[in-house]
Amino acid sequence: MTEEKMRFEAEVSRLLDIVVHSLYSNKDIFLRELISNASDACDKLRYEAIANPDLLEGDSEFKVRLLTDNVRHVLTIIDNGIGMNRDDLVANLGTIANSGTAKFVEALSKSDNAKNVDLIGQFGVGFYSAFMVADKVEVVTKKAGDSQAWKWASDGKGEYTIAEADMEGHGTQITLHLNDDSKDFTEEFRLRHIVKTYSDHIGIPVILMKGDGQDETLNEASALWTRPKSDITDEQYQEFYKHNSHAFDDPWKTIHYQAEGAIEYTGLLYIPTMRPFDLYDPARKGHLKLYVRKVFITEGADELLPPWLRFVSGVVDSQDLPLNISREMLQHNPVLTKIKNGLTKKLLSELESSATKDADGFAKFWEAFGSVVKEGLYEDYTNRDRILKLARFRSTGVDGWTSLADYVVRMKEGQKAIYYISGEDVAALKRSPQLEGFAAKGVEVLLFTDPVDEFWLQSIPSFDEKDFKSVTRGGADLNEVKAEDKAEADADDKKDDAAKDASLDILIAAIKIALGEGVKDVRESDRLTSSACCLIADETGMDLRMERLMKQHNRVDDISPRILEINPKHSLIKKLSDLAATDAKAAILHDAAFLLLDQARILEGEALPDPVAFARRLDLVMEKGLGA
Ligand code: ADP
Ligand code: MG
């Protein structure tokens, strides 16, 4: 029988090196990982056997057995699951398939992170944790339906061997030659304790084999979600979450319920606290598992939840689907559609009740998942009103998050629209000149910082019959809002000074002539109080910053020409108006027009189309100011 020597993929070698030297970590978890793999292997065979019962070879009682030898210090974990053929062994126990794992290995190699080896299972490399406790690992396995068994062996130092082997039946036996620090893993009380702690929820029995024939089942051996809520501890729910969802955080919400009536299913749903790192990865598969009467069917089924709830993980176990349903048949299955609607409703009402009863908790949830939930505003027509009520936003009027309903309550007398400004971060948005007039009148402006905001705004024009209106688009209509204090009111009254208006009109005309096609229009602003000018988008156009964002993502070809608004109360604009009134053709007006436009672009965070010309003009104007 020939033995083949093979090298581990470089990443596996690095990982193993860390695992072997992880002195401080919780070594117990190796057993959790190996039992979890054994249980997965049984799940897989159970599923395959629905279509092909011969695969079971009459052995349909799935189980994991633990065999100890405390003389030779050997622990063996045996399952009667699907097993592996030669190719499976090479692919599964020699390489790392998951892309997220590279980051994990990276993080682990920073020395003080070595204790995080515990997280190994979450990254889909749990098998290698065997090398925490063993200096030699042997895997003997036969794939169900095959006649040839294989033996894989390694000391975890860069290489492994594969050779043909003999084995009765199908499944996998993993033999651990325990290292000097780990010899007590053959002790019964130790194994009993570890299985109870980490593997109690596994749906198949984990059996400790004893010499006297009195084999002992160490776990509850009923799937966690099938047990009554009152029998399940918080720790068990959490352990199940971490294992099942490959998660590192504690769940924010654990929702365990039985749906009865037309469609019957059990749901054990988790809403995480932390955002999974790959939530925006299009190739991401979620961690919601579908079972049919305790038989595992599939994981990450898009059919079970709308994409805007893709962060929810857990288990759904249906009574109504046929056992022989294939993964391909899941699409457009009417029972599944009903389950999906049921899960969505359940989650929505949980979120609604948190939003009222636990505002702080809900705010944290929104911080992590709000941008995903908002996708539902344009993708999930049926639920969009409920989602809109859940939605929270940053605002100039509050420090934390606000709902739209609360914004509406705070609206000023005469204010007709819900104002917003879009951009990439709250701090920068708050400094926008376009907000000045709104701040002066005490009108609150919502700060939209998610690209998704512009999408839902296109399909939801209003809330509570008040239109959403960008403060960087069209007229500000601030005159209709009642002034906050007397000074403002006085300023409003003095506005119609005819002579001043006439000179302002001349200035505006002069600027238009100078800038030509460079701007769409030049107009007097009622939204500025301290800045001289700002850019505005056309009433029918896209919000300024959103258009820029879209350009960055190549969603639009070109930025459309802007409207330049100038502030008639600003002393510079006043002086320029006076000059325009006496000499509309003054050369300095031409330069001033460009400087104003460039200044507005800089305030907007936009690149100047011609920085050299800007510098030349600025030099000129400064020289003049110095009396040259
Ligand atoms: P994960 O379980 O997250 O996929 P592991 O490192 O624990 O990552 O296991 C790697 C792969 O090795 C598994 O996905 C599975 O294909 C295979 N494997 C491990 N243990 C067994 C087993 N007992 N029976 C069959 N296949 C197994
Ligand atoms: Mg595993």
PDB file of C-alpha atoms in Angstrom, residues 499-500 502-507 510 574-585 589:
ATOM      1  CA  ALA A 499     -32.456  99.715  -4.505  1.00  0.00           C
ATOM      2  CA  LYS A 500     -30.403  96.918  -3.039  1.00  0.00           C
ATOM      3  CA  ALA A 502     -31.627  96.203  -8.252  1.00  0.00           C
ATOM      4  CA  SER A 503     -27.863  96.253  -7.690  1.00  0.00           C
ATOM      5  CA  LEU A 504     -27.936  92.593  -6.677  1.00  0.00           C
ATOM      6  CA  ASP A 505     -29.691  91.803  -9.952  1.00  0.00           C
ATOM      7  CA  ILE A 506     -26.913  93.547 -11.854  1.00  0.00           C
ATOM      8  CA  LEU A 507     -24.297  91.569  -9.947  1.00  0.00           C
ATOM      9  CA  ALA A 510     -22.555  89.982 -14.373  1.00  0.00           C
ATOM     10  CA  LYS A 574     -22.911  93.729  -0.809  1.00  0.00           C
ATOM     11  CA  LYS A 575     -19.671  95.379  -1.938  1.00  0.00           C
ATOM     12  CA  LEU A 576     -19.692  93.494  -5.220  1.00  0.00           C
ATOM     13  CA  SER A 577     -23.328  94.576  -5.773  1.00  0.00           C
ATOM     14  CA  ASP A 578     -22.389  98.207  -5.209  1.00  0.00           C
ATOM     15  CA  LEU A 579     -19.546  97.882  -7.671  1.00  0.00           C
ATOM     16  CA  ALA A 580     -21.802  96.157 -10.214  1.00  0.00           C
ATOM     17  CA  ALA A 581     -24.331  98.978  -9.899  1.00  0.00           C
ATOM     18  CA  THR A 582     -21.719 101.608 -10.789  1.00  0.00           C
ATOM     19  CA  ASP A 583     -19.601  99.610 -13.270  1.00  0.00           C
ATOM     20  CA  ALA A 584     -21.190  96.357 -14.451  1.00  0.00           C
ATOM     21  CA  LYS A 585     -18.197  95.701 -16.723  1.00  0.00           C
ATOM     22  CA  LEU A 589     -16.300  91.228 -11.278  1.00  0.00           C
TER      23      LEU A 589
END
